[in-house]
Every structure is written in C-alpha cells, then in structure tokens.
mmCIF file of C-alpha atoms (C1' of nucleotides) in Angstrom:
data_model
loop_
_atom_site.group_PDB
_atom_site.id
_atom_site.type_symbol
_atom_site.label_atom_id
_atom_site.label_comp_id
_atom_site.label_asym_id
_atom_site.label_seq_id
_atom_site.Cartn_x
_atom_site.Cartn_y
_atom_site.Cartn_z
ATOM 1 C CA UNK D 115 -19.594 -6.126 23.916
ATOM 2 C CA UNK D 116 -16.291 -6.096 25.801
ATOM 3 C CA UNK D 117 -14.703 -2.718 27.219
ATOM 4 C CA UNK D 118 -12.104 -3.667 24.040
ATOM 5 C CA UNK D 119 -14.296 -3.248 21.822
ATOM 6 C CA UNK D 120 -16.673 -0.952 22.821
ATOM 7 C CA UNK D 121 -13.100 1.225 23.874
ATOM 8 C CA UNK D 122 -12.018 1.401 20.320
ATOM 9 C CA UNK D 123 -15.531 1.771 18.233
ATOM 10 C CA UNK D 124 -16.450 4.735 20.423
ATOM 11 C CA UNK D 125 -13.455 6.060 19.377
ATOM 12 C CA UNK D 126 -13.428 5.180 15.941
ATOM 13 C CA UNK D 127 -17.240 7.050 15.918
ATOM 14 C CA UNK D 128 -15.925 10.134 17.644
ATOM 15 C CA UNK D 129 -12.354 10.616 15.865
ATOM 16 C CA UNK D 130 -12.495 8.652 12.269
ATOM 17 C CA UNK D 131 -11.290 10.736 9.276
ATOM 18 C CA UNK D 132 -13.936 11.713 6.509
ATOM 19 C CA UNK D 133 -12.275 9.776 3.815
ATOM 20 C CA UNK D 134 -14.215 9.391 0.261
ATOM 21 C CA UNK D 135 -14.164 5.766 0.244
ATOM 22 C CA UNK D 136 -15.447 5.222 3.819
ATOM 23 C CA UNK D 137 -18.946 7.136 2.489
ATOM 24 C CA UNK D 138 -21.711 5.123 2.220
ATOM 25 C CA UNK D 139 -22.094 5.772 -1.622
ATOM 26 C CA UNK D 140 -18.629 4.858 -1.774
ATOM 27 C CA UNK D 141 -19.107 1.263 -4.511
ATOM 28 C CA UNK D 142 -16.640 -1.966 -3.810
ATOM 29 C CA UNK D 143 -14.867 -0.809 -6.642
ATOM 30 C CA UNK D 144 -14.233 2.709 -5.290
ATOM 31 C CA UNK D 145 -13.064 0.771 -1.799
ATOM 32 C CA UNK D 146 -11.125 -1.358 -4.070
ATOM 33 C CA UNK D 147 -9.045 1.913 -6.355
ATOM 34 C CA UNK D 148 -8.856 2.742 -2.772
ATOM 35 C CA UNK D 149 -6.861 -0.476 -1.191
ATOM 36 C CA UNK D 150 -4.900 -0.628 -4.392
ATOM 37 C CA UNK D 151 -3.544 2.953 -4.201
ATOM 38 C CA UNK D 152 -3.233 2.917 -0.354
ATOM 39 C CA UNK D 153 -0.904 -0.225 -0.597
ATOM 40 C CA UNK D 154 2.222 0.993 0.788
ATOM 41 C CA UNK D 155 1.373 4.551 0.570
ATOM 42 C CA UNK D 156 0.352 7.794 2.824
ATOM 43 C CA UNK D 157 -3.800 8.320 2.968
ATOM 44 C CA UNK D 158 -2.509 12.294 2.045
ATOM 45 C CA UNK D 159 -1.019 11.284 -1.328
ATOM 46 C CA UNK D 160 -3.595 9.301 -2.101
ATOM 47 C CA UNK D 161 -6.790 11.355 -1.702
ATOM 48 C CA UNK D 162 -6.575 13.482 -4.698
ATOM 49 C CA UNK D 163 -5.310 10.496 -7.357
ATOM 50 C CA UNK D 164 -8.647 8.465 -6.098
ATOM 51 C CA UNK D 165 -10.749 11.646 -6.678
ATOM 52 C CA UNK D 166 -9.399 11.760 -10.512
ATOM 53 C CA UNK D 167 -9.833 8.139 -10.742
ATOM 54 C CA UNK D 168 -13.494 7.441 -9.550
ATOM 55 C CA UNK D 169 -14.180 10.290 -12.077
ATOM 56 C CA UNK D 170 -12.654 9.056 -15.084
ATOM 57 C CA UNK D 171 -13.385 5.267 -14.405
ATOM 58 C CA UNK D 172 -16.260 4.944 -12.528
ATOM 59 C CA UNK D 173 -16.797 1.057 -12.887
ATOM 60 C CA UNK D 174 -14.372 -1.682 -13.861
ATOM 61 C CA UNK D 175 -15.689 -1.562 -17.210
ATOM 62 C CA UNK D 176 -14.235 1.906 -18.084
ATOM 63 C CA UNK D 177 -10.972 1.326 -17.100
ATOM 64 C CA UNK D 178 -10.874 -2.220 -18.241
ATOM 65 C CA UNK D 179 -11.879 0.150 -21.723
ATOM 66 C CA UNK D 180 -8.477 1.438 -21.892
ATOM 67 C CA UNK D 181 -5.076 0.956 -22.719
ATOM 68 C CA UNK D 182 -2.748 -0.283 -19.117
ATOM 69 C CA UNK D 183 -0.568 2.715 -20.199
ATOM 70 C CA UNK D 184 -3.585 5.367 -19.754
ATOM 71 C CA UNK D 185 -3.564 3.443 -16.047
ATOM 72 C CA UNK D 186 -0.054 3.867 -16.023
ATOM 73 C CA UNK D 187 -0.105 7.716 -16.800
ATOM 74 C CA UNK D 188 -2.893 8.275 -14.849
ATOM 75 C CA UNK D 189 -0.875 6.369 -11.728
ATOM 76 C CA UNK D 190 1.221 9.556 -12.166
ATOM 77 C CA UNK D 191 3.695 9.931 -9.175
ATOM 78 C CA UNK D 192 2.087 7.493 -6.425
ATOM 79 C CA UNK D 193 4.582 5.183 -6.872
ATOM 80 C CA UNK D 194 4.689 1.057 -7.795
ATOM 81 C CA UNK D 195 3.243 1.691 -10.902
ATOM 82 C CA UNK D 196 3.309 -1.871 -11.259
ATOM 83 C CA UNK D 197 -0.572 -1.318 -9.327
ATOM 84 C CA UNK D 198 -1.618 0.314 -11.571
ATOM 85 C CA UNK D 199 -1.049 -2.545 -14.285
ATOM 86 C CA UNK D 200 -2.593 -4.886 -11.725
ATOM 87 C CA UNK D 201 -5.183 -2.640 -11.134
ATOM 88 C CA UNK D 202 -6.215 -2.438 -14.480
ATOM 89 C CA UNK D 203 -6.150 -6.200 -15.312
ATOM 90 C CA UNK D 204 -8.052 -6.454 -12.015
ATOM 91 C CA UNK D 205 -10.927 -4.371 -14.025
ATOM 92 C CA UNK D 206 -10.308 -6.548 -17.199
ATOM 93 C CA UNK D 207 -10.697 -9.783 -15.070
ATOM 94 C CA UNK D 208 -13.971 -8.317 -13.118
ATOM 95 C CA UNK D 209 -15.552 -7.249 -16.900
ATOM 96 C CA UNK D 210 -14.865 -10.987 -17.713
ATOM 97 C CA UNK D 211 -15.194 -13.052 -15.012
ATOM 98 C CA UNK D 212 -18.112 -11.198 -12.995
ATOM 99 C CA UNK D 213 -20.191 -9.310 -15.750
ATOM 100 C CA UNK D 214 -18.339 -6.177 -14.457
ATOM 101 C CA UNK D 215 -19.283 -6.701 -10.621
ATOM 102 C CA UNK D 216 -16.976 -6.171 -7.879
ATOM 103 C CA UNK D 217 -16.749 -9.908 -6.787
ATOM 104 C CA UNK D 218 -17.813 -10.162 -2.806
ATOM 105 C CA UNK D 219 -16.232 -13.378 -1.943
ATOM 106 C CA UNK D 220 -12.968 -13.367 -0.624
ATOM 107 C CA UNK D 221 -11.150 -16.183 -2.746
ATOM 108 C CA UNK D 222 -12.644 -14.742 -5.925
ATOM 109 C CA UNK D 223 -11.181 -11.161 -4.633
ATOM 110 C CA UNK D 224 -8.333 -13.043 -3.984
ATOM 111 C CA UNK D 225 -7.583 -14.403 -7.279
ATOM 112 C CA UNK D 226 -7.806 -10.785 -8.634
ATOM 113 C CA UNK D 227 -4.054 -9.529 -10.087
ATOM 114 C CA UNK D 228 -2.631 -7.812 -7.251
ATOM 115 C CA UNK D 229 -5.034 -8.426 -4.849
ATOM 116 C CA UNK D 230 -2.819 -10.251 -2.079
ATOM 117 C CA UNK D 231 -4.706 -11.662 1.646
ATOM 118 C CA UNK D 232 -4.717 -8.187 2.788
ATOM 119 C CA UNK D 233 -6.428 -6.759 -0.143
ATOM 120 C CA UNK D 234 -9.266 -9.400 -0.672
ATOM 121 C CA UNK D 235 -9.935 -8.922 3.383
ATOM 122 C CA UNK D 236 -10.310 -5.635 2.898
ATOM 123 C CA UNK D 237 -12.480 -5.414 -0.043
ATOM 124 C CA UNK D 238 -14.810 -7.433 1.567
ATOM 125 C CA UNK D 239 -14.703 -6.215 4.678
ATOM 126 C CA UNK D 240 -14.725 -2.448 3.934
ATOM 127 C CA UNK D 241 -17.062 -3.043 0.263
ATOM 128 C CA UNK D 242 -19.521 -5.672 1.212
ATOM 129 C CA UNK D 243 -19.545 -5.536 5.006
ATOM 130 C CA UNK D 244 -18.512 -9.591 5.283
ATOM 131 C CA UNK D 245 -16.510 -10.340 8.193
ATOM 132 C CA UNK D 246 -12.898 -11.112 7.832
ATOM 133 C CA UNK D 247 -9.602 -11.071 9.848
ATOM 134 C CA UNK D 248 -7.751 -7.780 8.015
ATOM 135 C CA UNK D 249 -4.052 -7.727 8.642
ATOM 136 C CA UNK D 250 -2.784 -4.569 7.612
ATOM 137 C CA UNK D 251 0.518 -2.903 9.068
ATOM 138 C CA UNK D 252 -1.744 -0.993 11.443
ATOM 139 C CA UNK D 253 -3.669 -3.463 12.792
ATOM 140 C CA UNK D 254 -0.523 -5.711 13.383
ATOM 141 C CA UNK D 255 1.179 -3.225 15.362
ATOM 142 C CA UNK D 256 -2.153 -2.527 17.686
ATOM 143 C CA UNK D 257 -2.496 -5.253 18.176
ATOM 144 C CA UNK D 258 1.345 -6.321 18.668
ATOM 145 C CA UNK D 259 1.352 -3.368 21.628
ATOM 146 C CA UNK D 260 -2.164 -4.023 22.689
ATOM 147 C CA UNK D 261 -2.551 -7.383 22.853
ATOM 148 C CA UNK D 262 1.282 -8.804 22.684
ATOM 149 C CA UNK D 263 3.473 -6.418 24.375
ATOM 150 C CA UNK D 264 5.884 -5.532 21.669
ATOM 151 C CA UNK D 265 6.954 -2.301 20.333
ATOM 152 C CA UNK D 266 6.471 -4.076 16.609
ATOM 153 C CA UNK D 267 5.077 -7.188 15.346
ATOM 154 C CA UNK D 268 7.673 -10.019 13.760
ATOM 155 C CA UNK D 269 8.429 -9.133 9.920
ATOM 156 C CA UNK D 270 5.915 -11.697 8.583
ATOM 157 C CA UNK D 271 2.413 -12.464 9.883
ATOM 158 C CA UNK D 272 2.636 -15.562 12.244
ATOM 159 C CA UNK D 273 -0.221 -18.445 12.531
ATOM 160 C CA UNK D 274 -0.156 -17.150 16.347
ATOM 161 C CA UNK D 275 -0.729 -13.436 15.278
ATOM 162 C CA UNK D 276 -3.869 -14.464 13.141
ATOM 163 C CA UNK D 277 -5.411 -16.681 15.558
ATOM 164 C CA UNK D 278 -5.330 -13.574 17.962
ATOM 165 C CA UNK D 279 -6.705 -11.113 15.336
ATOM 166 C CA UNK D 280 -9.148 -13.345 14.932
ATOM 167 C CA UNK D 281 -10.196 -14.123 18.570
ATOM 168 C CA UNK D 282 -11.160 -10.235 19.136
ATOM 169 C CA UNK D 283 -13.126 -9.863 15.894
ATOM 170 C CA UNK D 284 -16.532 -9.161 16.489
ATOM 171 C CA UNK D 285 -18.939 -12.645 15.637
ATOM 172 C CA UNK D 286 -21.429 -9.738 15.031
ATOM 173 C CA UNK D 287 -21.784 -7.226 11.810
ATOM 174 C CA UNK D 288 -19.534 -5.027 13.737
ATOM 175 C CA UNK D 289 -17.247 -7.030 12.593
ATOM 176 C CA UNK D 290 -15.656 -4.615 9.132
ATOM 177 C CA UNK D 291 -16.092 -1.484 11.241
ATOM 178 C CA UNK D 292 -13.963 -3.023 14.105
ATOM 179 C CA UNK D 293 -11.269 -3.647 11.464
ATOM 180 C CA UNK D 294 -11.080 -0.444 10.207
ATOM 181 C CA UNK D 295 -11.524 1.409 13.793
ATOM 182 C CA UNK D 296 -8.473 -0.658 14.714
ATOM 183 C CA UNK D 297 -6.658 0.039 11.453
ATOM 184 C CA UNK D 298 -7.602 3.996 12.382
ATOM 185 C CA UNK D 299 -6.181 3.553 15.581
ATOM 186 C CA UNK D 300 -2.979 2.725 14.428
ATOM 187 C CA UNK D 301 -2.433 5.545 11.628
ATOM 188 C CA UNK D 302 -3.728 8.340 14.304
ATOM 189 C CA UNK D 303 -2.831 7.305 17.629
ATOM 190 C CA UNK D 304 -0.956 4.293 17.817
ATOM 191 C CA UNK D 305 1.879 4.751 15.491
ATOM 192 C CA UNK D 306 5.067 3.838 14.458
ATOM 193 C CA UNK D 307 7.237 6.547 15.282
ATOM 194 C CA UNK D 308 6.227 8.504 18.532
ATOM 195 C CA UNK D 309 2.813 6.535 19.960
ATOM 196 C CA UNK D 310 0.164 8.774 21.497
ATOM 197 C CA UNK D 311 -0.395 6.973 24.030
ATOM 198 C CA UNK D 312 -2.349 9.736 26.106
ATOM 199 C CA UNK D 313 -4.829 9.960 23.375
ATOM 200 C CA UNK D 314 -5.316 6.559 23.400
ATOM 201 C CA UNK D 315 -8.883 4.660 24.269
ATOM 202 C CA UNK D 316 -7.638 1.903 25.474
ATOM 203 C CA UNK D 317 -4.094 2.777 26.961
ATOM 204 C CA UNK D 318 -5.318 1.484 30.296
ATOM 205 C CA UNK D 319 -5.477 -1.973 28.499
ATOM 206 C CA UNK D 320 -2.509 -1.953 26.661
ATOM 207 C CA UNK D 321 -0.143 -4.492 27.238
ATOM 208 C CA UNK D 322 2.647 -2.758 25.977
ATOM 209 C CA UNK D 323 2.343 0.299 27.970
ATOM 210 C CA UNK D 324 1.630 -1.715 31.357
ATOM 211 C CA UNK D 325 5.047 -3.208 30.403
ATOM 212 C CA UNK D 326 6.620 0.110 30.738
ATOM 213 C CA UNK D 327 6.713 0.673 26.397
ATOM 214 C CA UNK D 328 9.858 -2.012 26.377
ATOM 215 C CA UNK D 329 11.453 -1.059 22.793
ATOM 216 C CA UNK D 330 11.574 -3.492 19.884
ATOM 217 C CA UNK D 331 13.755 -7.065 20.089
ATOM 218 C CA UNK D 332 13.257 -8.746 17.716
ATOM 219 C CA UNK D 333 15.469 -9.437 14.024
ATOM 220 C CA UNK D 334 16.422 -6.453 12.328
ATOM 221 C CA UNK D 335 14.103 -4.481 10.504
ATOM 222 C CA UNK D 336 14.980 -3.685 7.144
ATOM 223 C CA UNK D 337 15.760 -0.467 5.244
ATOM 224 C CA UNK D 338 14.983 0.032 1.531
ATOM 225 C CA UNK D 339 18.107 1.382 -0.183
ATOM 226 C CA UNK D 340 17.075 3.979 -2.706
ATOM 227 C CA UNK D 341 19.799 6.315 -4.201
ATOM 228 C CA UNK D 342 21.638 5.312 -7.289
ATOM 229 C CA UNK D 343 19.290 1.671 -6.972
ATOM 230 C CA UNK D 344 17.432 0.044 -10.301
ATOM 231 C CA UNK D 345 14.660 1.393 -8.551
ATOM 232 C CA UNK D 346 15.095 5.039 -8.880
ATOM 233 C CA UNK D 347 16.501 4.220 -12.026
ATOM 234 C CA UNK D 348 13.190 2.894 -13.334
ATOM 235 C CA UNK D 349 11.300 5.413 -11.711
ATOM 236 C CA UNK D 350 13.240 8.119 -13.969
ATOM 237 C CA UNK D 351 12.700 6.495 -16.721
ATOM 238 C CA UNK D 352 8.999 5.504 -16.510
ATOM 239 C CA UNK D 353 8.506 9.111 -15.919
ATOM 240 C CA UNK D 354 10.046 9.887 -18.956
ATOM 241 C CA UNK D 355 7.968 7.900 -20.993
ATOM 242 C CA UNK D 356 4.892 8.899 -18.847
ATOM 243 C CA UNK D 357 5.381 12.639 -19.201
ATOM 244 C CA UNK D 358 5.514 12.499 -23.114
ATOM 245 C CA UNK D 359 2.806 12.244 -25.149
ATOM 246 C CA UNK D 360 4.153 9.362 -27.673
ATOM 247 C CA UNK D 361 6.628 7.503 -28.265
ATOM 248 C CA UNK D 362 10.110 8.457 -26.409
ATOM 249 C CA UNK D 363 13.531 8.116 -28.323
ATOM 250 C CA UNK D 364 16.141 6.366 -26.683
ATOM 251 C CA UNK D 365 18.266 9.429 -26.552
ATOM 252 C CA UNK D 366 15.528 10.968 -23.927
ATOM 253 C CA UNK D 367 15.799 8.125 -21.405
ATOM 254 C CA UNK D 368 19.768 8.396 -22.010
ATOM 255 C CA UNK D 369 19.489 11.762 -20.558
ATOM 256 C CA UNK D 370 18.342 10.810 -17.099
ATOM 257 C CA UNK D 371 20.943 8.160 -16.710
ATOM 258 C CA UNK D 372 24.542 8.022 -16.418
ATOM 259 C CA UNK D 373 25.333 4.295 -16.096
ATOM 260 C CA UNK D 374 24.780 2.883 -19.345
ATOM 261 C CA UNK D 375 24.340 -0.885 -17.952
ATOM 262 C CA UNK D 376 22.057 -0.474 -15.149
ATOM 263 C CA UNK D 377 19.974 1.761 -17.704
ATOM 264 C CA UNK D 378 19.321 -0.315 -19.984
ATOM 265 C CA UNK D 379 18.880 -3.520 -17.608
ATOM 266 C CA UNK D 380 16.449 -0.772 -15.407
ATOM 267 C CA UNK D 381 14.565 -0.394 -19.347
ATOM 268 C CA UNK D 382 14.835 -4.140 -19.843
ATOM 269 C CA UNK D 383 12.992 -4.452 -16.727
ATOM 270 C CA UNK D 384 9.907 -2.470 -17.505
ATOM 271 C CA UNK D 385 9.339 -3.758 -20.492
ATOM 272 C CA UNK D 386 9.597 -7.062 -18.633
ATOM 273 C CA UNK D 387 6.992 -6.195 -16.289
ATOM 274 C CA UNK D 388 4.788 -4.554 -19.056
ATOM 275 C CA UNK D 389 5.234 -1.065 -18.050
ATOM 276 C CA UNK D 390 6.780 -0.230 -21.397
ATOM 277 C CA UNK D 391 7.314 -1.284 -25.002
ATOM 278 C CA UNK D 392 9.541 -0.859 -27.393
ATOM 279 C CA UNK D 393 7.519 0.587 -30.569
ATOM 280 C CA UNK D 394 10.887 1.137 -32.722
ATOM 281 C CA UNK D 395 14.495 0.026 -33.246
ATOM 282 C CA UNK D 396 15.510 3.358 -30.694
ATOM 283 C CA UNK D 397 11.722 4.377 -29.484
ATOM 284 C CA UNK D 398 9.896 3.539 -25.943
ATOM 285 C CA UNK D 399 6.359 3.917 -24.974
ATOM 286 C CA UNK D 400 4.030 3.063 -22.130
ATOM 287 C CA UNK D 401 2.234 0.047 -23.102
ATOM 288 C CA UNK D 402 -1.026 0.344 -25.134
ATOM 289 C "C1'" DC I 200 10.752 -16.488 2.763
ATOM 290 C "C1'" DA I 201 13.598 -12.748 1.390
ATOM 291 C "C1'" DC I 202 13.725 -9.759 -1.837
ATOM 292 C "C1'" DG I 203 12.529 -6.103 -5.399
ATOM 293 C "C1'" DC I 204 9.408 -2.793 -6.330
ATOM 294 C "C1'" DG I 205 8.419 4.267 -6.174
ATOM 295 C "C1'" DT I 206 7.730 8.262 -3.962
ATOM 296 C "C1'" DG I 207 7.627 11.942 -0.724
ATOM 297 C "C1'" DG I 208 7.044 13.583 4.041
ATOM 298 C "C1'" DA I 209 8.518 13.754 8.947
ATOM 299 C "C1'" DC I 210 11.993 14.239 12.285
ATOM 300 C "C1'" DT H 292 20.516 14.964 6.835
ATOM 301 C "C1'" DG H 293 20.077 10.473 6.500
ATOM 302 C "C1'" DT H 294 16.869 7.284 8.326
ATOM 303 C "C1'" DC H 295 12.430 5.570 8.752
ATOM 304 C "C1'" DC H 296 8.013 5.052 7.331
ATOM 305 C "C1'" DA H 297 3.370 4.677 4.556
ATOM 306 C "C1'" DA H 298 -4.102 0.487 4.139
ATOM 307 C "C1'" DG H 299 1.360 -5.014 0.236
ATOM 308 C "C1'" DC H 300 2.068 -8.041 -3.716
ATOM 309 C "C1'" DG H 301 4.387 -11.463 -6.579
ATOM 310 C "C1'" DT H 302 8.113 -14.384 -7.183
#
DNA sequence: CACGCGTGGAC
DNA sequence: TGTCCAAGCGT
C-alpha cells in the first residue's frame, strides 16, 4: 500500500464519524435512504429524518406500500422533495424489478429513479462493498488539491478527473472504504471554505499546498438565487399542503403568495412534477 | 451542458 | 448580512 493510501485510511480509522448508515447492520437500502437524503444536503440535517425513516420503512417494500405523498410528508423540511418522489418509486421499482432486494450491480442501481452515477457508485460501494470510482463533491475537491493543484475542481466531472480517481483506487477490497475515507476527508478536513490543512494526513503530499494554496481560476462558479424565485415559491406552497392533513383550498396557498402569476405557474409546477394534485375545482393535495 | 430544483447553517 | 455551501439528478 502506498504512503497515499495508507495516509488517508489511518486517518479515516482514527477520526471517521459514527454515522448510522456506516454500521455494519446498516442494509443497502438504509445506505441507499442515506445517499438519497444526503444528496445536496448537510450530514447534521440529515441524521434524524434517516432515523424516522429506517423506522417506519424498513425495506423497499414498506415504503413502496404507501402513497408518494406519505414520502412527501415524511421528506418534511430536507429540501428537493422531488427525492423523495424518486425515492419512493425507487422502492416501487426494487419491489418489482428485484423481488424487493436492493439491486448490487451498478447499472441496475443506476437505472433506479433518481439514482444518478454518483448514487449507483455509492450504493455499491458503501452497501455491497464492490469497487467503484465514487465522485462526490468531496472527493473531487481532494482530490482536485491533492492530486491536481487547484483550489476547486472544473464545474463538471472531466474524462481526465475520472481516469485519476480511478488510478488511486485501491485494486484490493479496500477499495469502498478508500472512497468514503477520502469523501471524509473532504467534509472534516479538507473543505470548501477554510481547509485544515494542519490537521491534514497527507498535507505533506498535497499538491495544492506545495503550490503555496494558489486560489481558484477557473470559470465562474455559480450562485443559486433564492429570494422571491419559483423555488421558494414552491417550497411555501408544498409546505402548505404538507402541513395539512387533507385536502388544501386554494385560498390557503393564496395566503403565502403575493404574485398571483408566479403562484399559480409555481402550483402548476408541482403538480407537473407529481408533488401535488388537484382533488377539486379550488382544492390541492399531496399526491396519493 | 446549463439550468432548475429546497432548506438552513456558517461566516 | 448577503454570500456560499451541503454525500446530485433529470432534462
């Protein structure tokens, strides 16, 4: 084993958080909830929604069992509820396409709703132990400092990036606990905003640091817009409809907009995406 | 491939 | 205090 890797999985062993889904009775399909709610969002927020989760649907099978709008409601305030719709045909897809079983192969994970190339990688990797290159934002910026030299990797995963991720994963079964070490690395030490570099196990390897920590070049980096946006517009409405027990008159969801047009295009849209339904000439639900 | 998609915490 | 960020995906 190289000083890399042997750098970074001594680490991992000595520093890694105690997270639910990293336990060894942790099932594929509680790394899976896991990867699903952790898409885009803080390990913090997520730790209690995957606790009252894995309790009320255990397997596939009992959420597949349910309405999308009890996975909807249950999504609560985590954000992109739209995973939780995908997450919950995932489950219906699993139930019929793998007698319930969290597939192990990456193109069948793959072909799950909302289960992207980072997602399938992970599933496998982290749920069945197979080895696969697992791109997360994490790993690309270790390895963009590390192994690159730059502050940040390029906005969309280059053929040069993966063929690098790739040469350092281990041939061995190491290979899913290197990915997450590395992954770990980047949320606790190596991280976006303010780098501990003096905490880090292999700062004296780092190409980024020997270059003297030159900041980021490359195109601009963009910033989500959020105030007054569809966006936050569907996110007050959806909570609307998710905070009531039935059906929501139109007169509710009125009352947490003022612009009349983006309103009802920002209603239009969630019914479009199957978040809601329209049960009545002037009456909204979450779907059933 | 650029964009739209939620939410809350940190500085 | 506004900006940036957090285990991405689908179109």
């Amino acid at each position: 084993m190289s000083d890399l890797h042997e750098a970074i999985l001594g680490w991992y062993d000595a520093h890694q958080r105690d997270l639910p889904w990293r336990r060894p009775e942790a099932t594929p399909w509680g790394v899976m909830v896991s990867e699903f709610m952790l898409q885009q969002t803080p390990v913090v927020r997520v730790l209690p929604m995957w606790k009252a989760w894995m309790t009320r649907w255990p397997t596939p099978a009992a959420l597949a069992a349910e309405p999308s709008g009890e996975a909807v409601r249950a999504w609560g305030r985590l954000g992109y509820p739209r995973r939780a719709l995908r997450l919950h045909a995932a489950a219906a897809a699993i139930v019929e396409q793998h007698d319930g079983a969290v597939p192990d192969e990456y193109d069948d994970l793959l072909a799950l709703p909302g289960v992207g190339d980072y997602t399938a990688a992970a599933v496998a990797s982290f749920g069945f132990g197979r080895r696969h290159v697992v791109l997360d934002t994490n790993v690309r910026r270790v390895f963009a400092r590390l192994l690159a030299g730059h502050e940040f990797p390029a906005p969309g995963v280059t053929k040069a990036e993966r063929a690098l991720a790739a040469s350092v994963l281990p041939h061995d079964d190491s290979a899913a606990v290197w990915s997450v070490a590395v992954m770990e690395l980047g949320a606790l030490v190596c991280t976006a905003v303010a780098p501990r570099c003096d905490a880090c196990p292999v700062a004296h390897l780092c190409a980024w640091r020997t270059a003297g920590r030159p900041t980021y070049a490359g195109p601009e980096r963009k910033v989500q817009t959020w105030a007054g946006t569809d966006r936050q517009c569907r996110g007050r409405l959806l909570a609307v409809l998710r905070d009531a027990d039935g059906p929501v008159h139109r007169s509710a969801l009125e009352a947490v907009w003022d612009k009349p047009d983006q309103r009802d295009r920002a209603l239009r849209g969630l019914v479009d995406d199957g978040l809601a339904t329209q049960v009545g000439p002037d009456s909204f639900a979450l779907p059933g």
